[in-house]
PDB file of C-alpha atoms in Angstrom:
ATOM      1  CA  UNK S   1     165.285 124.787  39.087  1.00 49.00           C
ATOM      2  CA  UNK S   2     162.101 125.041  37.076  1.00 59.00           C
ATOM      3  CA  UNK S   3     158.639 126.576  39.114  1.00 67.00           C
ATOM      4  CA  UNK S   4     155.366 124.981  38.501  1.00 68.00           C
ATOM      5  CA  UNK S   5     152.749 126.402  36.565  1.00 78.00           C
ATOM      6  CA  UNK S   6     149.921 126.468  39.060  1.00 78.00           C
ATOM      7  CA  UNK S   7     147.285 126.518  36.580  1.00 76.00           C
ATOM      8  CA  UNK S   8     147.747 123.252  35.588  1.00 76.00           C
ATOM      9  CA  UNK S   9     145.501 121.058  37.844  1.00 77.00           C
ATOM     10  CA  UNK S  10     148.679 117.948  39.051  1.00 80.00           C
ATOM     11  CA  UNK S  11     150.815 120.765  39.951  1.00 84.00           C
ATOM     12  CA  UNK S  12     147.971 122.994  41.809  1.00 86.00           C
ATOM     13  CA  UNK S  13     147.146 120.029  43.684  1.00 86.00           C
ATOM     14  CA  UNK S  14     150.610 119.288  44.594  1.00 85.00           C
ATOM     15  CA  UNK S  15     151.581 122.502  46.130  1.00 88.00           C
ATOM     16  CA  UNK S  16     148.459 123.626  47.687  1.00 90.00           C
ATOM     17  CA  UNK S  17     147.173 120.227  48.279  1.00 90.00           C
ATOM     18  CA  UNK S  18     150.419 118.084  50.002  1.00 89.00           C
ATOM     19  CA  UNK S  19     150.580 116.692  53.386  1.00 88.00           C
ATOM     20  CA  UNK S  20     153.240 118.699  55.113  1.00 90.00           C
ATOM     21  CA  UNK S  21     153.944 121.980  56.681  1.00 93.00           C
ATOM     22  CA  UNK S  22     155.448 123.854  53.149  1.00 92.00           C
ATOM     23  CA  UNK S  23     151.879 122.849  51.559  1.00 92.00           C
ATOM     24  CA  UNK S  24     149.674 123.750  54.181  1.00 93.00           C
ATOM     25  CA  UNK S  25     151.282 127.126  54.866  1.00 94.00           C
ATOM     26  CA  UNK S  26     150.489 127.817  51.023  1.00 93.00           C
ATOM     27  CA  UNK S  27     147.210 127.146  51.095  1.00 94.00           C
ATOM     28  CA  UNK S  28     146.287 128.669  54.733  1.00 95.00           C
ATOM     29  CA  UNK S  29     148.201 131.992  52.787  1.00 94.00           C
ATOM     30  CA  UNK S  30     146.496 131.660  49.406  1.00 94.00           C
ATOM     31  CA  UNK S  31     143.029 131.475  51.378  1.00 95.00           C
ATOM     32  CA  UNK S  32     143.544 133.835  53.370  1.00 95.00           C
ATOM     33  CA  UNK S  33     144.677 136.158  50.735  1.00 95.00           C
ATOM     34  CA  UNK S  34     141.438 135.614  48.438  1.00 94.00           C
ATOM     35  CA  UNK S  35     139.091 135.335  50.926  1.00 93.00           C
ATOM     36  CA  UNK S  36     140.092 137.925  53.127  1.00 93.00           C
ATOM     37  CA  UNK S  37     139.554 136.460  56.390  1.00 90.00           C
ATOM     38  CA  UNK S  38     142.298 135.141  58.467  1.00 89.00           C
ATOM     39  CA  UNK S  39     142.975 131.372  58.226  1.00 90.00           C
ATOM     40  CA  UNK S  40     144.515 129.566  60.926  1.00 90.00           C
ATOM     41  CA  UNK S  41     144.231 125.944  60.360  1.00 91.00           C
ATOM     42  CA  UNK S  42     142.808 124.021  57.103  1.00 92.00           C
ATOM     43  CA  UNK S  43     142.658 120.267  56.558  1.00 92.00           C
ATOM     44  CA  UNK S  44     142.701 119.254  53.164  1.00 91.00           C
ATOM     45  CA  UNK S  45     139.337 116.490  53.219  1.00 89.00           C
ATOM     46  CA  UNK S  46     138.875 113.741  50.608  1.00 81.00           C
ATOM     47  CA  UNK S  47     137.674 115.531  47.394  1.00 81.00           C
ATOM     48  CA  UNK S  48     135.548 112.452  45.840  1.00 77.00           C
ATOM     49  CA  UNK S  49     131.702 113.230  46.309  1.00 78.00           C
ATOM     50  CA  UNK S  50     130.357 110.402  46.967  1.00 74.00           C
ATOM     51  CA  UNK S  51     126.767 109.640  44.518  1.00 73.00           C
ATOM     52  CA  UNK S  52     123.704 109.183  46.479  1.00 75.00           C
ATOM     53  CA  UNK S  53     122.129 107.148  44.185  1.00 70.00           C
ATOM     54  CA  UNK S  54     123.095 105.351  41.206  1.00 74.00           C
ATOM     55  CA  UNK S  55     122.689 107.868  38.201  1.00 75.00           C
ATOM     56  CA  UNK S  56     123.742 111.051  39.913  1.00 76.00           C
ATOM     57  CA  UNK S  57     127.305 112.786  38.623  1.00 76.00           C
ATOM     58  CA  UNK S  58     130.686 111.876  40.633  1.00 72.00           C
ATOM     59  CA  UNK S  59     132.595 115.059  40.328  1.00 79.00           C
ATOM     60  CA  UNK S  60     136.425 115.004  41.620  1.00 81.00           C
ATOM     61  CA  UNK S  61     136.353 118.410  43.086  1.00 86.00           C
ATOM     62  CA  UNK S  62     140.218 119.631  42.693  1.00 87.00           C
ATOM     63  CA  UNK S  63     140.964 120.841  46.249  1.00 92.00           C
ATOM     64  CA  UNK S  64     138.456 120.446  49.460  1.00 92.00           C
ATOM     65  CA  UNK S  65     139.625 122.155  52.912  1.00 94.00           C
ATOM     66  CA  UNK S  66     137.738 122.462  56.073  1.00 93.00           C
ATOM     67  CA  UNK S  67     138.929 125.486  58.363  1.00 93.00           C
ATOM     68  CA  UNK S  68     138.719 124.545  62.205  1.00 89.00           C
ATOM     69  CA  UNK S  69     135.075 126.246  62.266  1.00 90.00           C
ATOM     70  CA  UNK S  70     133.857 124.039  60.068  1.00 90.00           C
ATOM     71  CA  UNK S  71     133.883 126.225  56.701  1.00 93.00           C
ATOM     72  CA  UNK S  72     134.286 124.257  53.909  1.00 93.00           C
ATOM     73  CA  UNK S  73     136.318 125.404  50.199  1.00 94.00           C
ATOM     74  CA  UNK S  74     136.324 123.854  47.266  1.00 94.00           C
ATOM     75  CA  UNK S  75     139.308 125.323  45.644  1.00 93.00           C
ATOM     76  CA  UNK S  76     138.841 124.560  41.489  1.00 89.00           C
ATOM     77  CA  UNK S  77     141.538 125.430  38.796  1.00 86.00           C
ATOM     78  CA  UNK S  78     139.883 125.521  35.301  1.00 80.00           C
ATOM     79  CA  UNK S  79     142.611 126.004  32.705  1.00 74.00           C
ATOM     80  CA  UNK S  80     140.711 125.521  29.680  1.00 71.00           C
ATOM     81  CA  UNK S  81     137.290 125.872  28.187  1.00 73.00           C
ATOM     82  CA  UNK S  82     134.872 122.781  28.414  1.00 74.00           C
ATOM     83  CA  UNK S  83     131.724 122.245  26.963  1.00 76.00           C
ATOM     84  CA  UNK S  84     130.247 122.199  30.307  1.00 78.00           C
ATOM     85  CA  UNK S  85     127.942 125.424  31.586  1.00 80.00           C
ATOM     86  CA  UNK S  86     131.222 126.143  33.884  1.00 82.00           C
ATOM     87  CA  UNK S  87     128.988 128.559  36.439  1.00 84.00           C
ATOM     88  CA  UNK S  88     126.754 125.671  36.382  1.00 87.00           C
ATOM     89  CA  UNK S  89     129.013 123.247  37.035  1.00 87.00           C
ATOM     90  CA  UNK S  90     130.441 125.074  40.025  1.00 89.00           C
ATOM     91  CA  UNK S  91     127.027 126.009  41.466  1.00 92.00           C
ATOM     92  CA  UNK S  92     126.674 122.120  41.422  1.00 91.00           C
ATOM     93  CA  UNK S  93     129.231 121.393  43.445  1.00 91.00           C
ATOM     94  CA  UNK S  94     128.252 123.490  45.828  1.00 94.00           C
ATOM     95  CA  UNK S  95     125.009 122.226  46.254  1.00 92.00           C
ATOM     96  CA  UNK S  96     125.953 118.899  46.462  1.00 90.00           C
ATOM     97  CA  UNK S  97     128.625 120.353  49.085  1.00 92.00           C
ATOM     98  CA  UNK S  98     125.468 121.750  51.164  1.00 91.00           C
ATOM     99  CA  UNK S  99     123.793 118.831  50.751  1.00 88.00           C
ATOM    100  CA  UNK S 100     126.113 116.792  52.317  1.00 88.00           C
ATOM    101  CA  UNK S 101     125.975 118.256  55.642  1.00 92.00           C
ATOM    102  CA  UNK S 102     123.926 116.543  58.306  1.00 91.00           C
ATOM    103  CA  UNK S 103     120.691 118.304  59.001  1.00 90.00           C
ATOM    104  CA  UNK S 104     118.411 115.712  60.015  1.00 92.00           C
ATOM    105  CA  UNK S 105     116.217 117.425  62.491  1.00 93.00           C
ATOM    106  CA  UNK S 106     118.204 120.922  62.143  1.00 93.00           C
ATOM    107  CA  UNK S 107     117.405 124.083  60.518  1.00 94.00           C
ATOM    108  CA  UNK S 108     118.472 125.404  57.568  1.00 92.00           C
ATOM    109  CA  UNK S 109     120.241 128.056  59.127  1.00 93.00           C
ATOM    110  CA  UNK S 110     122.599 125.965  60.816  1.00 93.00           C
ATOM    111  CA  UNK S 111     124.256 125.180  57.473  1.00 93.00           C
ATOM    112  CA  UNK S 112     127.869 125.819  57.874  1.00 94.00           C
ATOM    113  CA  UNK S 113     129.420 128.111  55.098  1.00 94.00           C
ATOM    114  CA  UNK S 114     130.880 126.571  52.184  1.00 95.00           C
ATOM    115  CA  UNK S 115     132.305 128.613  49.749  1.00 94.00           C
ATOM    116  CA  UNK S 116     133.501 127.424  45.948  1.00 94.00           C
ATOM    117  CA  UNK S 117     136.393 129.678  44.990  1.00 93.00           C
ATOM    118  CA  UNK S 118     137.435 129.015  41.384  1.00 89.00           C
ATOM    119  CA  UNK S 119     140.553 130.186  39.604  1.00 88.00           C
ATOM    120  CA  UNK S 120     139.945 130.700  35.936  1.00 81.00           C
ATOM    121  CA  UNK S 121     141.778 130.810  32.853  1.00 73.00           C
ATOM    122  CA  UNK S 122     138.709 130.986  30.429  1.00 67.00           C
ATOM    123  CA  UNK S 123     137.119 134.075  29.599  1.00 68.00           C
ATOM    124  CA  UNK S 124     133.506 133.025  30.550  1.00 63.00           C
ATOM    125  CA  UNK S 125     131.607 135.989  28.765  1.00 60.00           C
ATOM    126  CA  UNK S 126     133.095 134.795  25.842  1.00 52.00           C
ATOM    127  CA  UNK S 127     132.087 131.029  26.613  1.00 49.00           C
ATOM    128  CA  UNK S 128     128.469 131.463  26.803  1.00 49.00           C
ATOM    129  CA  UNK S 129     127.330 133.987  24.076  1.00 48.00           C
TER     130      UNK S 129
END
């Protein structure tokens, strides 16, 4: 039997990103490896943002999970070099992450965390001399 290269993007999204038991027991172990915080429950949420208006970027985020308190990750593999700004990119999609909370009449503080944990296989000081 062959293993997966999880750096590829299909096969990342396949193992960490399945609905069943095997899949979500990955990615509730991978999380709570990296972040360092104990992860009980994650449910993997529709990773298409959605444009607000008509000439705005539609970015595919990889993986989007929501822990039971409401934190949301956007899990990214980036295998290769683009000629995209990546730590702008990925700053983007966080922002657009925040922004997509509901805070009509709230305060800013009541933002709920949402972290953007990228795996990389570029060497970004190298990128962007």
């Amino acid at each position: 039997m062959r293993s997966a290269n999880l750096l590829n993007d299909f096969a990342f999204k396949y193992v960490f990103g399945e609905d069943c038991k095997e899949a979500n027991d990955a990615l509730k172990s991978l999380l709570t490896v990296f972040l360092e915080r104990k992860v009980n429950h994650v449910v993997v949420k529709n990773s298409e943002m959605v444009k607000d208006y008509s000439k705005m970027k539609s970015p595919r985020l990889d993986l989007l999970v929501e822990f039971d308190d409401q934190t949301t990750v956007d899990l990214e593999m980036q295998l290769r070099q683009t000629k995209d700004n990546l730590p702008i990119r990925f700053s983007y999609y966080l922002a657009r992450l925040h922004g997509s909370q509901e805070l009509e009449g709230k305060y800013y503080g009541e933002l709920k965390e949402t972290i953007v944990l990228v795996f990389f296989n570029v060497n970004l000081m190298l990128a962007y001399k």
